[in-house]
mmCIF file of C-alpha atoms and ligand atoms in Angstrom:
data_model
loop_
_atom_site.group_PDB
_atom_site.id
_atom_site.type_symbol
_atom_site.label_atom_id
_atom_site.label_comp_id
_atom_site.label_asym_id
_atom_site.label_seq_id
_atom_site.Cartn_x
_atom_site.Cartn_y
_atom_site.Cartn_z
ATOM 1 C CA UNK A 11 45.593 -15.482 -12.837
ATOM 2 C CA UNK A 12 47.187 -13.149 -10.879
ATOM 3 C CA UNK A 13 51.358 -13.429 -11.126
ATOM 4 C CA UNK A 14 51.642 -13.179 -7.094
ATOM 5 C CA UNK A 15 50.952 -10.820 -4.352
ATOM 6 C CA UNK A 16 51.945 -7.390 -3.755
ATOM 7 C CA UNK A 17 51.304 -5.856 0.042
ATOM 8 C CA UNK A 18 52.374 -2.126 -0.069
ATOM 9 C CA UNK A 19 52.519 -0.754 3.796
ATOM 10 C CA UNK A 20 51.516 2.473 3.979
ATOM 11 C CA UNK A 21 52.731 5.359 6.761
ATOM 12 C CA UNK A 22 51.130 8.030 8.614
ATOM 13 C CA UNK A 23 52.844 11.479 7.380
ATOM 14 C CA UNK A 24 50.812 13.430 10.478
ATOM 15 C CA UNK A 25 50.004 12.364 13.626
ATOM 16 C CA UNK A 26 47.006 14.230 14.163
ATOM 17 C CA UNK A 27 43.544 13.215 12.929
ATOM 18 C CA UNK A 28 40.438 15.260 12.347
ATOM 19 C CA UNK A 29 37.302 13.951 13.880
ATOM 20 C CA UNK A 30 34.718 12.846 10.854
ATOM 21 C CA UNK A 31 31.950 13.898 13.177
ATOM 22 C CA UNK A 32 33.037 17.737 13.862
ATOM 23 C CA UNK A 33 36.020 17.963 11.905
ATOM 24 C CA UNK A 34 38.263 18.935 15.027
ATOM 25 C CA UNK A 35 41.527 17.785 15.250
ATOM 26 C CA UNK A 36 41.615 15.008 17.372
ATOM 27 C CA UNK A 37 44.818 14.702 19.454
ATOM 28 C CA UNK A 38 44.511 11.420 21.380
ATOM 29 C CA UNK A 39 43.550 8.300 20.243
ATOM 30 C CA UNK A 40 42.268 5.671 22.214
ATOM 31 C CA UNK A 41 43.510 2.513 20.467
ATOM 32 C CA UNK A 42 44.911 1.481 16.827
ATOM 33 C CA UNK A 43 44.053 -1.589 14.808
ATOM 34 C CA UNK A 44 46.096 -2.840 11.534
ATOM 35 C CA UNK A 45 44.037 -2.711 8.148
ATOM 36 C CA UNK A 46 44.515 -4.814 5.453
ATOM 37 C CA UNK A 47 42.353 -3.840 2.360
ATOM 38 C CA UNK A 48 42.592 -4.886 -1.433
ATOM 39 C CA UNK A 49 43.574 -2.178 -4.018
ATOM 40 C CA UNK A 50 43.820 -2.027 -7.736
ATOM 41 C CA UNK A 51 45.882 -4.537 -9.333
ATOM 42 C CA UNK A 52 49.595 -3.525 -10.027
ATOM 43 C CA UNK A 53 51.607 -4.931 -13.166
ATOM 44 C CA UNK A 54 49.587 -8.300 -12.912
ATOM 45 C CA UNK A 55 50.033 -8.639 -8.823
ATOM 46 C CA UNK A 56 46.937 -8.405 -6.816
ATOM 47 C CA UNK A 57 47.681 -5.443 -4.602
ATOM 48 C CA UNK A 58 47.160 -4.793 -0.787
ATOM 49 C CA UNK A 59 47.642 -1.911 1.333
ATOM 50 C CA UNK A 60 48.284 -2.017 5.061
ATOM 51 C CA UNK A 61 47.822 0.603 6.987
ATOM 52 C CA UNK A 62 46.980 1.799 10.934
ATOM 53 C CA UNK A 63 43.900 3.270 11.948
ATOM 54 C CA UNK A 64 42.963 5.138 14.910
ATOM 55 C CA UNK A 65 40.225 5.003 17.095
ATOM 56 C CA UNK A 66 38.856 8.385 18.449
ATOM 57 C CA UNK A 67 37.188 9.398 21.084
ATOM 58 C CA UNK A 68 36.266 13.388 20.721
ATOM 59 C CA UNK A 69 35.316 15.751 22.100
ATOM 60 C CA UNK A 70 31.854 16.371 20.557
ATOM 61 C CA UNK A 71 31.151 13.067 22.096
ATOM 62 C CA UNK A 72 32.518 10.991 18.497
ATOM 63 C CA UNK A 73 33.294 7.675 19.567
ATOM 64 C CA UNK A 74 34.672 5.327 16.935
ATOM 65 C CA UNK A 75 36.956 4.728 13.794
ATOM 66 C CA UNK A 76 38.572 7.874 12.055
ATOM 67 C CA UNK A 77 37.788 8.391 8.497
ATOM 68 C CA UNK A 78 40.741 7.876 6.081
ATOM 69 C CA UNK A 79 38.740 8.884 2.751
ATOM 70 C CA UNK A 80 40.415 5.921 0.809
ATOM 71 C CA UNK A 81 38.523 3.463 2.000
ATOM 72 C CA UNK A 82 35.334 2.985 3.875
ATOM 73 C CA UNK A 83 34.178 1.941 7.098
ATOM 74 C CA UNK A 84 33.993 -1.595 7.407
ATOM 75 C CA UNK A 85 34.745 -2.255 3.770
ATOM 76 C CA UNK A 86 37.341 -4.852 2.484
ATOM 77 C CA UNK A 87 38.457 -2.982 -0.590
ATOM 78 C CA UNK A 88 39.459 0.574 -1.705
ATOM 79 C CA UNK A 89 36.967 3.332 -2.815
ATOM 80 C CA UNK A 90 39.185 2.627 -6.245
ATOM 81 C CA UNK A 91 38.686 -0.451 -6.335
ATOM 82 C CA UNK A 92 35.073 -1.020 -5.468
ATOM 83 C CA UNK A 93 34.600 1.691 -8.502
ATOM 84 C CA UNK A 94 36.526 -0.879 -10.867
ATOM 85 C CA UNK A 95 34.512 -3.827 -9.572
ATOM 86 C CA UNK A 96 31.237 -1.944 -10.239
ATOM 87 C CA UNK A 97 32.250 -0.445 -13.612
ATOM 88 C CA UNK A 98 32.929 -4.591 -14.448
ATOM 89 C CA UNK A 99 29.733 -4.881 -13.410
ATOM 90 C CA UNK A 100 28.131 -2.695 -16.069
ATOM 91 C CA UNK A 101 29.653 -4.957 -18.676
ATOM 92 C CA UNK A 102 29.550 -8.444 -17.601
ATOM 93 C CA UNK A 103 28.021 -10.646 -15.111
ATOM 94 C CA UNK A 104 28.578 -10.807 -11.228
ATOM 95 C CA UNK A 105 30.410 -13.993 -12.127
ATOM 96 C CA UNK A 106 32.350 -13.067 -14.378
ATOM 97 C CA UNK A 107 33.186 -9.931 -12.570
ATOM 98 C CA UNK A 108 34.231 -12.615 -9.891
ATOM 99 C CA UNK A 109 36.524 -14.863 -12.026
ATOM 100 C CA UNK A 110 38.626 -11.461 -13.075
ATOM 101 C CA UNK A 111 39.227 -10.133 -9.601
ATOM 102 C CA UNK A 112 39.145 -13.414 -8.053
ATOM 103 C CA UNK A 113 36.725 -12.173 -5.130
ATOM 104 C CA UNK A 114 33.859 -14.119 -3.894
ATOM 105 C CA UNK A 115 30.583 -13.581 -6.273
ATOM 106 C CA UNK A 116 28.664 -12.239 -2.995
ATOM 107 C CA UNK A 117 31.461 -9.661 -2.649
ATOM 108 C CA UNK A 118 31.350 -8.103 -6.090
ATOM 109 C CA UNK A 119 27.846 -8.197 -5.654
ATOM 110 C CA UNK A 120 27.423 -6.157 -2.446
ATOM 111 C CA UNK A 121 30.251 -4.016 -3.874
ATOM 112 C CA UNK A 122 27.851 -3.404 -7.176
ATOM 113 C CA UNK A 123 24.473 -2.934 -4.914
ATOM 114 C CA UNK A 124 26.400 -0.454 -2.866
ATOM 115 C CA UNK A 125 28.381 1.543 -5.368
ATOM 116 C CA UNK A 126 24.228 1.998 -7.308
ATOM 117 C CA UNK A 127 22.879 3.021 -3.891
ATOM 118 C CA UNK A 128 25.391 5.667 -3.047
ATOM 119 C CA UNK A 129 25.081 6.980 -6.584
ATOM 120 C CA UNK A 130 21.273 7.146 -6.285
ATOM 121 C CA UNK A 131 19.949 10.818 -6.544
ATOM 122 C CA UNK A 132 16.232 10.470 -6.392
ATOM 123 C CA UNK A 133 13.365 12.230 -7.834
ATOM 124 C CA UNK A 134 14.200 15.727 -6.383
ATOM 125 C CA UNK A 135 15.929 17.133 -9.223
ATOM 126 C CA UNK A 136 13.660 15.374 -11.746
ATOM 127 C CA UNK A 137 10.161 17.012 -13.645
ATOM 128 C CA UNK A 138 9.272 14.542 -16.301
ATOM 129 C CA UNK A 139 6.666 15.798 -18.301
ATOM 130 C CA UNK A 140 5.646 12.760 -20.447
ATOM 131 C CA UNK A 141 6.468 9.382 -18.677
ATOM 132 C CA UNK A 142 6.326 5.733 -19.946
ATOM 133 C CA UNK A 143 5.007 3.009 -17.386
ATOM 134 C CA UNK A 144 6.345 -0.662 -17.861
ATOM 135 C CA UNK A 145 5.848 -3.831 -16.480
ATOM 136 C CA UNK A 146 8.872 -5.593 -15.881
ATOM 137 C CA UNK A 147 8.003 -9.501 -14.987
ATOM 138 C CA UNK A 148 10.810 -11.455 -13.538
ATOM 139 C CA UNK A 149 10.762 -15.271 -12.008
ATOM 140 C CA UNK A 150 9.295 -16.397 -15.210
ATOM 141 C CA UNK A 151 6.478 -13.825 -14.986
ATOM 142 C CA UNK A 152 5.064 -14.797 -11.654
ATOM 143 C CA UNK A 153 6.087 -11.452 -10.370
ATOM 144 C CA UNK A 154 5.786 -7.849 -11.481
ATOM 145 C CA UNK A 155 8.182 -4.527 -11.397
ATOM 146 C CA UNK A 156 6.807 -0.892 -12.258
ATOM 147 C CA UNK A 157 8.916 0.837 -14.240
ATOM 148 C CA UNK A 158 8.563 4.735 -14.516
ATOM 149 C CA UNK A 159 10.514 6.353 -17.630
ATOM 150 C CA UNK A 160 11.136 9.736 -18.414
ATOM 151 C CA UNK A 161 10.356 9.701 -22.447
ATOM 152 C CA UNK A 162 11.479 12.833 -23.210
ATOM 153 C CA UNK A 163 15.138 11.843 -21.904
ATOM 154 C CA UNK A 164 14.539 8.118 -22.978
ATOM 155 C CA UNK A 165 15.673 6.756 -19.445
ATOM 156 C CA UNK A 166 14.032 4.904 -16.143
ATOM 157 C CA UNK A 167 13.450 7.541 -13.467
ATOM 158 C CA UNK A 168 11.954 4.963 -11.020
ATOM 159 C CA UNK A 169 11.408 1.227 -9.878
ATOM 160 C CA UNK A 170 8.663 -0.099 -7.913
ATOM 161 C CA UNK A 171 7.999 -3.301 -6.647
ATOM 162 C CA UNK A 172 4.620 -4.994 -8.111
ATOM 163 C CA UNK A 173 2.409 -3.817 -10.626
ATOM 164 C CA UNK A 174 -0.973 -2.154 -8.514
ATOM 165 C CA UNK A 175 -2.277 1.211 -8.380
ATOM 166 C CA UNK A 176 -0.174 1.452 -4.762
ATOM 167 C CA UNK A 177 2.924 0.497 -6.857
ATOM 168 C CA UNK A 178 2.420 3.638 -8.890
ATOM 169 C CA UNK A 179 1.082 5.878 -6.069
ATOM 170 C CA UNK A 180 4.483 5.581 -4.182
ATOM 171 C CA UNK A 181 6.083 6.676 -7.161
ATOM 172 C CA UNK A 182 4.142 9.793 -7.550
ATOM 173 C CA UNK A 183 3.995 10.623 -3.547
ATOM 174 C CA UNK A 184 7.705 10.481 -4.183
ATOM 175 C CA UNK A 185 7.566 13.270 -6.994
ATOM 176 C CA UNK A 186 5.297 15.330 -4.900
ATOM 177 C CA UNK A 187 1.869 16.770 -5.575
ATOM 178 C CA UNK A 188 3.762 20.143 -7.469
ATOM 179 C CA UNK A 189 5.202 18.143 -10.071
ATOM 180 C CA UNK A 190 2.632 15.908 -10.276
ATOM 181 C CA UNK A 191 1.052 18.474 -11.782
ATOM 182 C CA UNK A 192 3.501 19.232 -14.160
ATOM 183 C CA UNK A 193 3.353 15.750 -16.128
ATOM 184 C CA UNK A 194 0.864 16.048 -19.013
ATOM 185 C CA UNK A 195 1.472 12.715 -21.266
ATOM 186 C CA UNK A 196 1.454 9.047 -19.643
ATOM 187 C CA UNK A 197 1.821 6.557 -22.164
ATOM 188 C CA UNK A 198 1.103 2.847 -20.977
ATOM 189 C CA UNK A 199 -0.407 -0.275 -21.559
ATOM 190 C CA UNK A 200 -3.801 -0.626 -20.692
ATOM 191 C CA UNK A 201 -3.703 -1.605 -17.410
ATOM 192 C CA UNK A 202 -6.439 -0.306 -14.679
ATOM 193 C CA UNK A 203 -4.446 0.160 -11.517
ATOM 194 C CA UNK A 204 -1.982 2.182 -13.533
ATOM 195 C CA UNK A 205 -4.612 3.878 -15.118
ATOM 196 C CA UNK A 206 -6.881 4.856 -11.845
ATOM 197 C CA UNK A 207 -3.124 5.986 -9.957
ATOM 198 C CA UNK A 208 -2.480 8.386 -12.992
ATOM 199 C CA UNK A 209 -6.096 9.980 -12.900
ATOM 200 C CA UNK A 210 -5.700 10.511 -9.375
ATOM 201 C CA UNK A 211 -2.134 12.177 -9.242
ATOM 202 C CA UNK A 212 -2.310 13.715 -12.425
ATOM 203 C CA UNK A 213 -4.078 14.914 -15.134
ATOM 204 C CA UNK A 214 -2.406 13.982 -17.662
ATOM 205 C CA UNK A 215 -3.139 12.631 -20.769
ATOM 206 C CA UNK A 216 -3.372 8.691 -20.758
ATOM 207 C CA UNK A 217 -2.057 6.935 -23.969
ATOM 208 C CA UNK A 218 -2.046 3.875 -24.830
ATOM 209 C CA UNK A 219 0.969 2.690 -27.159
ATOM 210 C CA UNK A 220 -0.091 1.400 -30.975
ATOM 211 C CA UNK A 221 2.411 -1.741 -29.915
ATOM 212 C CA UNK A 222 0.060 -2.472 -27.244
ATOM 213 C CA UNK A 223 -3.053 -2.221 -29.410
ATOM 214 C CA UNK A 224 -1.270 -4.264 -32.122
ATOM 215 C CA UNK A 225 -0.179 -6.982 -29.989
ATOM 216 C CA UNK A 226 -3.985 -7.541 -29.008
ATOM 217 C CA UNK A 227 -4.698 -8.021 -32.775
ATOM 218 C CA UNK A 228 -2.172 -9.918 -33.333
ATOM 219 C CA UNK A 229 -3.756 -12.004 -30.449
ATOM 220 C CA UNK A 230 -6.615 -12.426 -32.101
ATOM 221 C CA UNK A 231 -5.325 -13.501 -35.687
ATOM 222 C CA UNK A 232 -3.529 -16.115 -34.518
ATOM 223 C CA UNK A 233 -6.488 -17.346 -32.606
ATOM 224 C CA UNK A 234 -8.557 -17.537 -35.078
ATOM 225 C CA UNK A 235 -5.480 -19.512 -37.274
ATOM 226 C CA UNK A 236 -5.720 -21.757 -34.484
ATOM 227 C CA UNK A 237 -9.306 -21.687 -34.536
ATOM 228 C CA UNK A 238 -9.487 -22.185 -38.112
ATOM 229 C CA UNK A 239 -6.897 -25.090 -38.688
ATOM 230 C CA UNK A 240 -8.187 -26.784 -35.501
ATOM 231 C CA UNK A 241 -10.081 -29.914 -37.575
ATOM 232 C CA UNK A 242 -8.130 -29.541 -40.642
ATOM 233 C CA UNK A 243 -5.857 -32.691 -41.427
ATOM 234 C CA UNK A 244 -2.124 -33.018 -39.776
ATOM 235 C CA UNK A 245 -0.044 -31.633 -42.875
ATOM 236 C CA UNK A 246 -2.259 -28.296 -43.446
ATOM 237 C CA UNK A 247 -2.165 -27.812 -40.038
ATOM 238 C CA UNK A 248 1.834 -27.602 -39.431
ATOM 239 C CA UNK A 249 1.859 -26.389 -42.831
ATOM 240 C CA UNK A 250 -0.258 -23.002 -41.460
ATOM 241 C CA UNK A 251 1.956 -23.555 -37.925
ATOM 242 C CA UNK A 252 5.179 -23.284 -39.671
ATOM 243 C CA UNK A 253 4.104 -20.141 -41.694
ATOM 244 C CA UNK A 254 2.126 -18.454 -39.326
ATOM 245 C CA UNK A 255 5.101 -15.561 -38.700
ATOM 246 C CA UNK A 256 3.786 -14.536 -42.688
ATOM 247 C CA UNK A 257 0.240 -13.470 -41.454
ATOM 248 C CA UNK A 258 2.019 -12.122 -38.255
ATOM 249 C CA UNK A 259 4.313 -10.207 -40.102
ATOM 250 C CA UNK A 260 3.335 -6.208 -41.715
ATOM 251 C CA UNK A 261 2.410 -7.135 -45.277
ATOM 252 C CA UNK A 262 4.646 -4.215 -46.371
ATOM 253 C CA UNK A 263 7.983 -5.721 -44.953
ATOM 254 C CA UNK A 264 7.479 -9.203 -46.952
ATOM 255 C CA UNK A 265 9.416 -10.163 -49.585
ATOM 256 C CA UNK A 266 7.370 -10.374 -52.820
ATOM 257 C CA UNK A 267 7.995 -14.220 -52.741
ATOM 258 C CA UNK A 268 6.904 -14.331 -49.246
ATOM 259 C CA UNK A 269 3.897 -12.172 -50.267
ATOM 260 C CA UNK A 270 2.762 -15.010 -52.785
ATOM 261 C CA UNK A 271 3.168 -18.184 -50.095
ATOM 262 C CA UNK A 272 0.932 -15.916 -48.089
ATOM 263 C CA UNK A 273 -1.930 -14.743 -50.819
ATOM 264 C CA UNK A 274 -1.757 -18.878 -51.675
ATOM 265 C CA UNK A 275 -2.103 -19.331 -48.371
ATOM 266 C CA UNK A 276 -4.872 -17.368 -47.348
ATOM 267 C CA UNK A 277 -7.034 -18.447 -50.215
ATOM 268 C CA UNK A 278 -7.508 -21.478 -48.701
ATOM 269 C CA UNK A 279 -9.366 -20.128 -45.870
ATOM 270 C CA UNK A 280 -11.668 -17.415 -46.281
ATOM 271 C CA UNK A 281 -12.385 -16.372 -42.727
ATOM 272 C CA UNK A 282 -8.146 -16.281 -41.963
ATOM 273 C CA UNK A 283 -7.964 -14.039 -44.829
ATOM 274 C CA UNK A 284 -10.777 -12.178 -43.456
ATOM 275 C CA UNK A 285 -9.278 -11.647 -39.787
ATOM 276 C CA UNK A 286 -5.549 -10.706 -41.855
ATOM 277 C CA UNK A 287 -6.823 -7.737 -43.676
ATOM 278 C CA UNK A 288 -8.483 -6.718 -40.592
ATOM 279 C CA UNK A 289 -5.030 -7.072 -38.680
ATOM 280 C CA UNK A 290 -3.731 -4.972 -41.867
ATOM 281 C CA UNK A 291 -6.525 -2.570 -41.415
ATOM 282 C CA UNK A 292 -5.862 -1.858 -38.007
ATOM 283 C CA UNK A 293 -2.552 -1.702 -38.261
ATOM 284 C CA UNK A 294 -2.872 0.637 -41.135
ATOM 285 C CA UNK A 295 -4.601 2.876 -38.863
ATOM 286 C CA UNK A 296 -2.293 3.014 -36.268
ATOM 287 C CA UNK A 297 0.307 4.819 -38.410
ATOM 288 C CA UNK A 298 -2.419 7.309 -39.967
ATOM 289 C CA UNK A 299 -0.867 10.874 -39.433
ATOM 290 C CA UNK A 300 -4.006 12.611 -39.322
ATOM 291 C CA UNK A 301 -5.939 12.599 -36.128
ATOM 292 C CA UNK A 302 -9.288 13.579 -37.152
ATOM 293 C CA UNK A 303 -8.548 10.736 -40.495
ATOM 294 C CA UNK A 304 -7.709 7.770 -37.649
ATOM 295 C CA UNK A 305 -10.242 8.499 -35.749
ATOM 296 C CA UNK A 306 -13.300 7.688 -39.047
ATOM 297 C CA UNK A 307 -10.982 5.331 -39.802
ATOM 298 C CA UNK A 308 -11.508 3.347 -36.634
ATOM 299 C CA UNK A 309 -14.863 4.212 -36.699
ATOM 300 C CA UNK A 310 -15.345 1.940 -40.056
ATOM 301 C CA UNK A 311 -12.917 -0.891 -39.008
ATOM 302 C CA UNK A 312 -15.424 -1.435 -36.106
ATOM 303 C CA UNK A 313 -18.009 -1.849 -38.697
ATOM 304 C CA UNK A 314 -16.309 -4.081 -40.939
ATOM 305 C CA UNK A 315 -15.649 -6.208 -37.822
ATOM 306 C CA UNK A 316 -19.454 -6.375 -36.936
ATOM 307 C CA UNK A 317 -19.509 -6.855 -40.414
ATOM 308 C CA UNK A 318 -17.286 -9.900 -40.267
ATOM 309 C CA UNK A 319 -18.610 -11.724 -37.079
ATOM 310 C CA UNK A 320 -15.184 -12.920 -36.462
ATOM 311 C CA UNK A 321 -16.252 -13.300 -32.460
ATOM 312 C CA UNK A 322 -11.756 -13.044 -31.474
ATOM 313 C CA UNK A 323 -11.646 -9.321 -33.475
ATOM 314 C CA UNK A 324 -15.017 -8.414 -31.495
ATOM 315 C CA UNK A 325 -13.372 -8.979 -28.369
ATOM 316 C CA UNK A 326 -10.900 -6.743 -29.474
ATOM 317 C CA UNK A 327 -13.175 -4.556 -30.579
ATOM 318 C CA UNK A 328 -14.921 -4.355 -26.901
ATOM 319 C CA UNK A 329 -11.196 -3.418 -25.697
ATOM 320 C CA UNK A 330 -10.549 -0.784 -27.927
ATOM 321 C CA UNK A 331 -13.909 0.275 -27.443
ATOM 322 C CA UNK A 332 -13.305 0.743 -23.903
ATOM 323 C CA UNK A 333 -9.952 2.133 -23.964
ATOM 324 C CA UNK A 334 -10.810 4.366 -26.887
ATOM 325 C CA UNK A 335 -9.949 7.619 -25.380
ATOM 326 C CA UNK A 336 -5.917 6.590 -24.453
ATOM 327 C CA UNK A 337 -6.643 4.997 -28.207
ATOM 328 C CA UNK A 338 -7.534 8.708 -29.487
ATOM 329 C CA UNK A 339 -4.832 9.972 -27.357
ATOM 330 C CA UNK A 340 -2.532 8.176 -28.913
ATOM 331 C CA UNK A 341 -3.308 9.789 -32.406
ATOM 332 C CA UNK A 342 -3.225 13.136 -30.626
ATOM 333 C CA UNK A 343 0.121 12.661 -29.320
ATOM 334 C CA UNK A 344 1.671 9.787 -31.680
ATOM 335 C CA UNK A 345 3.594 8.749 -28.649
ATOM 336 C CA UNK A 346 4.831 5.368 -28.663
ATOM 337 C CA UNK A 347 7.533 3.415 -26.668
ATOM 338 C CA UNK A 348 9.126 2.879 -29.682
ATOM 339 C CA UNK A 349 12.360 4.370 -27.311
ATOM 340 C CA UNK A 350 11.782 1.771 -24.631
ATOM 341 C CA UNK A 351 12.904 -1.161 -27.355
ATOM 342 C CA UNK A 352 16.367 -0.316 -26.117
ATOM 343 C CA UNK A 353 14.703 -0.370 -22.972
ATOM 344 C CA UNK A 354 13.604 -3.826 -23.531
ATOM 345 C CA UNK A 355 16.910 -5.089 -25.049
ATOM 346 C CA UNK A 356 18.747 -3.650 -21.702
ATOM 347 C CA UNK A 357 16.061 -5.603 -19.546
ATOM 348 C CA UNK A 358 16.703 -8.781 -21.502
ATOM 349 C CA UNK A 359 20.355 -8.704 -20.818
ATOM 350 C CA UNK A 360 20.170 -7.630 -16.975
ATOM 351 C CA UNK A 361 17.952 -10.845 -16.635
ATOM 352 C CA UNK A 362 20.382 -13.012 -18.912
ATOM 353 C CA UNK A 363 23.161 -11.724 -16.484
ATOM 354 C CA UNK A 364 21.684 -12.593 -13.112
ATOM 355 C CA UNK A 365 20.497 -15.723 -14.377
ATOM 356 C CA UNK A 366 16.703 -14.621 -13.350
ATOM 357 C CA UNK A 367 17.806 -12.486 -10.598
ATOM 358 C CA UNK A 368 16.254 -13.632 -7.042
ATOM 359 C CA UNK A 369 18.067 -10.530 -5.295
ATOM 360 C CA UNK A 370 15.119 -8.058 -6.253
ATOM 361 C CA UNK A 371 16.683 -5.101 -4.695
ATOM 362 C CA UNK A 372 19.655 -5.764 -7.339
ATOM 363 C CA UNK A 373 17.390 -6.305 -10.076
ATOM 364 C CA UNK A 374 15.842 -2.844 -9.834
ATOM 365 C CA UNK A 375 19.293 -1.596 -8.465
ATOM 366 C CA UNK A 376 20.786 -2.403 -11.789
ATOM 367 C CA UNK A 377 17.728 -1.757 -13.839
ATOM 368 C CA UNK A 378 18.244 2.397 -12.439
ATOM 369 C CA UNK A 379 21.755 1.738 -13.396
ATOM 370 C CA UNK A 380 22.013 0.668 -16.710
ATOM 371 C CA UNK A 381 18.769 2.167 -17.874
ATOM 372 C CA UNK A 382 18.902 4.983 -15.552
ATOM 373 C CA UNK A 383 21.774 7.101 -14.592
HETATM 374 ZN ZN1 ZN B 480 34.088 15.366 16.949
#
């Protein structure tokens, strides 16, 4: 709490004001109104400063307030102080920000959105040549965000609303057709209207990232646990439930007493242990160095899952299959959004923040911010 109030009245050391329109000095003024705006705290008071303004009326045909650079027009606080508010705002949540300066929540928040906007620079001094696309899903994933990253410089370049091919188009009309030109790596989930905007801008090379290809397998194992344990009696069932982050997991990072409960698990089920060395296999393959090695590699893991009839890994199989060249791509390039964790992690705690966020605009506001700038 604040110990008291402190109102500091402030005087005019020249008469004459310059027009912000034309910069002349403007003589007369047609009226004056008292200003009372809030400033940055002083020794534990909450600070005010009063002050007169004029209202002009120039020659160049200027009709209004005059600008007194401190503060601006319209605005309850000082430039200084809406840059403290905003630089709370980096660190903590609207409502907290509130609580500390005492304003209304709606006022730090307009002070935040506004401070991001004005600091806002665009896409004109940008060339990415190797951009990430992300979906961002917000209101419990009912809707979508596009997220353009710069990988190179591991930081968001641009936020869309939505998640079609026009989401992506506006971002690329933005960077105009020149640089457009000049991108030659996209790496992406595999999503079609992303896909069919980045052929049509670019020609860059589409990859898809091994996280997204391993996530699909993962998919699939746990499917066919599911599958698997689906008649077996209550106590195997949770027992396979409870453990099922061990056939989840990369074999390599277990503990060699986690690696036993798995190997005694998986002998009890042949076809689980099938679809885990397939996951393994896969996997495996993913981190292969060479190109031209993955590539055979693949080849024969799509024959061992023929092989295995496991129908969940032949779905799979028709995805990869169909995505193969971001797939091969992705070997060529060994470009992953490995960077974008952070990315992630940031995301998580902008949404933790704003409680969901149902101001959009301040969602991808802050999203440019923190991830951005
Ligand atoms: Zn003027």
């Amino acid at each position: 709490m604040p110990l008291g109030l402190v109102v500091i009245m402030l005087g005019r050391t020249r008469r004459r004001v310059r027009c912000p329109c034309c910069n002349r000095v403007v003589k007369r003024y047609e009226d004056c109104y008292g200003r009372l705006v809030r400033h940055l705290d002083l020794s534990g008071f909450e600070c005010y400063l009063y002050f007169e303004e004029y209202k002009l009326h120039c020659r160049c045909g200027y009709r209004g307030m005059e600008d007194v650079g401190f503060v601006g027009a319209y605005r309850h606080c000082t430039r200084a102080y809406e840059e403290y508010v905003a630089r709370l705002c980096c660190f903590m949540s609207v409502k907290e920000a509130a609580l500390i300066t005492g304003l209304d929540w709606k006022t730090v928040k307009d002070i935040d959105k506004a401070h991001i906007r004005s600091s806002l620079k665009g896409l004109a001094e940008e060339q990415p040549v190797r951009i990430g696309v992300d979906e961002v899903a917000y209101q419990k994933g009912h809707k979508y965000l596009t997220v353009v990253r710069d990988v190179d410089e591991g930081r968001v370049l641009w936020v869309g609303v939505d998640r079609k091919k026009e989401t992506l188009d506006a971002f690329f009309h933005e960077l105009g057709a020149e640089k457009c030109r000049q991108v030659q790596v996209a790496v992406m989930d595999m999503w079609d209207p992303y896909i069919a905007s980045i052929r049509q801008h670019t020609g860059a090379d589409i990859v898809f990232d091994k996280f997204h290809v391993a996530k699909k397998v993962n998919e699939a194992l746990d499917s066919v646990r599911r599958r698997e344990f689906k008649d077996a009696d209550k106590d195997v069932k949770a027992e396979f439930k409870h453990k099922r982050y061990l056939v989840l997991r990369r074999n390599e990072n277990l503990s060699p007493e986690k690696r036993e409960t798995l190997d005694s698990l998986l002998e009890k089920n042949e076809t689980l242990q099938e679809a885990y060395l397939l996951k393994e296999q896969l996997l495996d393959i993913l981190d292969e160095k060479g190109e031209m090695i993955a590539i055979q590699r693949l080849e024969t893991w799509k024959n061992n899952v023929v092989q295995s009839g496991i129908q969940e890994y032949e779905k799979v199989m028709k995805t990869i299959e169909n995505y193969l060249y971001g797939i091969h791509n992705y070997f060529k390039h060994k470009l992953t959004n490995a960077a974008s964790e952070g990315f992630n992690n940031k995301i998580g705690l902008i949404k933790r923040r704003a409680y969901g966020y149902r101001d959009i605009e301040y969602f991808m506001l802050k999203i440019i911010k923190l991830c951005g700038l």
